[in-house]
Coordinates of C-alpha atoms in Angstrom, one line a residue:
X266 CA -26.7 93.7 29.4
X267 CA -30.0 95.1 28.0
X268 CA -31.6 93.6 24.9
X269 CA -30.4 94.8 21.5
X270 CA -32.2 97.8 20.0
X271 CA -30.8 97.1 16.5
X272 CA -33.3 97.0 13.6
X273 CA -31.7 93.8 12.3
X274 CA -33.8 90.6 12.6
X275 CA -33.6 89.0 16.0
X276 CA -32.4 85.4 16.0
X277 CA -35.0 82.9 17.3
X278 CA -33.5 79.9 19.1
X279 CA -35.2 76.6 20.2
X280 CA -33.7 74.9 23.3
X281 CA -34.7 71.2 23.6
X282 CA -34.0 69.8 27.0
X283 CA -35.9 67.9 29.7
X284 CA -34.2 70.0 32.4
X285 CA -36.7 72.8 32.7
X286 CA -34.5 74.8 35.2
X287 CA -31.6 74.9 32.8
X288 CA -33.8 75.8 29.9
X289 CA -35.2 78.8 31.8
X290 CA -31.7 79.9 32.8
X291 CA -30.4 79.8 29.2
X292 CA -33.6 81.5 28.0
X293 CA -33.0 84.3 30.5
X294 CA -29.4 84.7 29.4
X295 CA -30.0 84.6 25.7
X296 CA -32.9 87.0 25.9
X297 CA -30.7 89.5 27.8
X298 CA -28.2 89.1 24.9
X299 CA -30.8 90.1 22.3
X300 CA -32.1 86.7 21.2
X301 CA -35.6 85.3 21.3
X302 CA -36.0 81.8 22.8
X303 CA -38.6 79.1 22.7
X304 CA -38.4 76.1 25.0
X305 CA -39.2 72.4 24.3
X306 CA -39.0 69.5 26.8
X307 CA -39.6 66.6 24.4
X308 CA -38.5 65.4 21.0
X309 CA -42.2 64.9 20.0
X310 CA -43.0 68.6 20.8
X311 CA -39.8 69.8 19.0
X312 CA -40.6 67.9 15.8
X313 CA -44.2 69.2 15.8
X314 CA -43.0 72.8 15.6
X315 CA -42.4 74.9 12.4
X316 CA -38.7 74.5 12.6
X317 CA -37.9 76.7 9.6
X318 CA -38.5 79.7 11.8
X319 CA -35.5 79.0 14.0
X320 CA -31.9 80.4 13.6
X321 CA -30.6 77.5 15.7
X322 CA -31.5 74.6 17.9
X323 CA -29.7 73.6 21.2
X324 CA -30.3 70.0 22.1
X325 CA -29.7 67.9 25.2
X326 CA -32.4 65.3 25.1
X327 CA -32.2 62.1 27.2
X328 CA -35.3 60.4 26.1
X329 CA -35.8 56.6 25.9
X330 CA -37.7 56.9 22.6
X331 CA -35.6 59.5 20.9
X332 CA -32.2 60.5 22.2
X333 CA -30.5 63.7 21.3
X334 CA -28.3 62.0 18.7
X335 CA -31.2 60.4 17.0
X336 CA -33.1 63.7 17.0
X337 CA -30.1 65.4 15.4
X338 CA -29.9 62.7 12.8
X339 CA -33.7 63.0 12.1
X340 CA -33.3 66.7 11.6
X341 CA -30.4 66.3 9.2
X342 CA -32.5 64.0 7.0
X343 CA -35.4 66.5 6.7
X344 CA -35.1 69.0 3.8
X345 CA -36.4 71.9 6.0
X346 CA -33.8 71.4 8.7
X347 CA -30.8 70.0 6.9
X348 CA -29.0 73.3 7.1
X349 CA -30.4 74.4 10.5
X350 CA -27.5 75.1 12.9
X351 CA -27.5 72.6 15.8
X352 CA -25.5 72.6 19.0
X353 CA -25.5 69.6 21.4
X354 CA -25.2 70.3 25.1
X355 CA -24.5 67.2 27.2
X356 CA -23.3 65.9 30.5
X357 CA -21.0 63.3 28.7
X358 CA -18.1 64.5 26.6
X359 CA -15.6 61.8 25.8
X360 CA -14.0 62.1 22.4
X361 CA -16.2 59.2 21.2
X362 CA -19.3 61.2 22.4
X363 CA -18.1 64.3 20.6
X364 CA -17.4 62.5 17.4
X365 CA -20.8 60.8 17.5
X366 CA -22.5 64.1 18.0
X367 CA -20.6 65.8 15.2
X368 CA -21.1 62.8 12.9
X369 CA -24.8 62.9 13.5
X370 CA -24.7 66.5 12.1
X371 CA -24.2 68.9 15.1
X372 CA -22.3 72.1 14.5
X373 CA -20.8 72.1 17.9
X374 CA -20.8 70.1 21.2
X375 CA -20.7 71.7 24.6
X376 CA -20.1 69.8 27.8
X377 CA -22.0 70.3 31.0
X378 CA -21.7 71.9 33.5
X379 CA -22.3 74.9 31.3
X380 CA -21.1 78.5 31.5
X381 CA -24.0 80.5 30.1
X382 CA -21.5 83.1 28.9
X383 CA -19.6 80.4 26.9
X384 CA -22.8 79.0 25.4
X385 CA -23.8 82.4 24.1
X386 CA -20.3 82.9 22.6
X387 CA -20.4 79.5 21.0
X388 CA -23.9 80.2 19.5
X389 CA -22.7 83.5 18.1
X390 CA -19.6 81.7 16.7
X391 CA -21.6 79.0 14.9
X392 CA -24.1 81.6 13.5
X393 CA -21.3 83.8 12.2
X394 CA -19.5 80.9 10.6
X395 CA -22.7 79.6 8.9
X396 CA -23.5 83.0 7.5
X397 CA -20.0 83.5 6.3
X398 CA -20.1 80.1 4.5
X399 CA -23.4 81.0 2.9
X400 CA -22.1 84.4 1.8
X401 CA -19.1 83.1 0.0
X402 CA -20.8 80.2 -1.9
X403 CA -21.0 81.5 -5.5
X404 CA -22.9 78.5 -6.9
X405 CA -25.5 76.2 -5.4
X406 CA -24.4 73.2 -7.4
X407 CA -20.8 71.8 -7.9
X408 CA -20.2 69.0 -10.4
X409 CA -17.5 66.7 -11.5
X410 CA -18.6 64.4 -14.3
X411 CA -21.5 62.4 -12.8
X412 CA -20.8 63.5 -9.2
X413 CA -22.5 66.6 -7.9
X414 CA -23.3 68.4 -4.6
X415 CA -26.1 70.8 -4.2
X416 CA -25.2 73.4 -1.5
X417 CA -28.7 74.7 -1.3
X418 CA -30.5 71.4 -0.6
X419 CA -27.5 69.6 1.0
X420 CA -27.9 66.7 -1.3
X421 CA -25.0 64.8 -3.0
X422 CA -25.7 62.6 -6.0
X423 CA -24.0 60.3 -8.5
X424 CA -25.6 60.1 -12.0
X425 CA -28.7 61.7 -10.6
X426 CA -29.1 59.2 -7.7
X427 CA -28.7 60.7 -4.2
X428 CA -26.1 59.3 -1.9
X429 CA -26.4 59.2 1.9
X430 CA -23.7 61.4 3.5
X431 CA -23.5 62.8 7.0
X432 CA -23.4 66.6 7.1
X433 CA -19.6 66.5 7.9
X434 CA -18.9 64.2 4.9
X435 CA -21.0 66.5 2.7
X436 CA -19.1 69.6 3.7
X437 CA -15.7 67.9 3.2
X438 CA -16.8 66.7 -0.3
X439 CA -18.1 70.2 -1.2
X440 CA -14.9 71.8 -0.1
X441 CA -12.7 69.4 -2.1
X442 CA -14.9 69.6 -5.2
X443 CA -15.1 73.4 -5.0
X444 CA -11.3 73.6 -5.0
X445 CA -10.3 70.7 -7.3
X446 CA -6.6 70.3 -7.7
X447 CA -5.8 72.1 -4.4
X448 CA -4.7 70.4 -1.2
X449 CA -5.8 71.0 2.4
X450 CA -4.2 69.9 5.6
X451 CA -6.3 68.4 8.4
X452 CA -6.6 71.7 10.3
X453 CA -8.1 73.4 7.2
X454 CA -10.6 70.6 6.6
X455 CA -11.5 70.7 10.3
X456 CA -12.1 74.4 10.1
X457 CA -14.4 74.0 7.1
X458 CA -16.4 71.0 8.2
X459 CA -16.7 71.6 12.0
X460 CA -17.1 74.7 14.2
X461 CA -13.7 76.2 15.2
X462 CA -14.4 75.7 18.9
X463 CA -15.3 72.0 18.6
X464 CA -13.0 69.5 20.3
X465 CA -11.8 66.9 17.8
X466 CA -8.5 65.2 17.1
X467 CA -6.9 66.0 13.8
X468 CA -6.6 62.2 13.1
X469 CA -10.4 61.9 13.1
X470 CA -10.4 63.8 9.7
X471 CA -8.8 60.6 8.2
X472 CA -11.8 58.5 9.4
X473 CA -14.3 60.8 7.8
X474 CA -12.4 61.0 4.5
X475 CA -12.1 57.2 4.4
X476 CA -15.9 56.9 4.9
X477 CA -16.5 59.5 2.2
X478 CA -14.3 57.7 -0.3
X479 CA -16.3 54.5 0.1
X480 CA -19.6 56.2 -0.2
X481 CA -18.8 58.0 -3.5
X482 CA -17.6 54.7 -5.1
X483 CA -15.3 55.1 -8.1
X484 CA -15.0 58.8 -7.5
X485 CA -13.3 58.0 -4.2
X486 CA -10.0 57.4 -6.0
X487 CA -9.9 61.1 -6.9
X488 CA -9.5 62.1 -3.3
X489 CA -5.8 61.6 -2.6
X490 CA -3.5 62.4 0.3
X491 CA -0.3 64.0 -0.8
X492 CA 2.4 63.8 1.9
X493 CA 3.3 67.2 3.2
X494 CA 0.3 68.9 1.5
X495 CA -2.8 67.2 2.7
X496 CA -6.0 66.0 1.0
X497 CA -7.3 67.1 -2.4
X498 CA -9.7 66.1 -5.2
X499 CA -7.7 65.6 -8.5
X500 CA -8.9 64.8 -12.0

């Protein structure tokens, strides 16, 4: 397939992996699909770049000083990369590994060996979903009494003091606050807070909501599970 000739902006990707051959293979495939690609082979190099220029990062970094999970966690704590789409590509893919990757803030988790065609499809899927979410957000800040979430900065706060939430917890809270009084089943929450193609058991949603309740203190009692309906945030 020849590179796109569209006048629309071309998405720039950053692939972070110590496997130079795999990086070059993915670079070739993505550039033939109309993307631009930069390569990085160390966490130090990746973090030294102007990361705001990238549409997405793909990370599989096995580094003694900074693993891929720690790199994702670091990126999610930086204001310039909190909302940057990230996909982990890894040779290990147990449910625990996938949950850890998503909990660190990745949008998707792809197991090796890779199908270049599948990786391109998953990247397109995450970018479409992120853009659709951004397009339908009518307000940057959602409030309930002293609890608020800022969709622009990715910061949640209680009485003006920020609280530490993973990206997944933040998206669940934003969903429930945005639709107070409505109830959502696990599949709907999974669709909102994770990429559609990610592999995660529905029961894992319970774990994330349990953590979220604890982190928001007294406001946690407003998140209830109504049998047959699902989870909701009620006054």
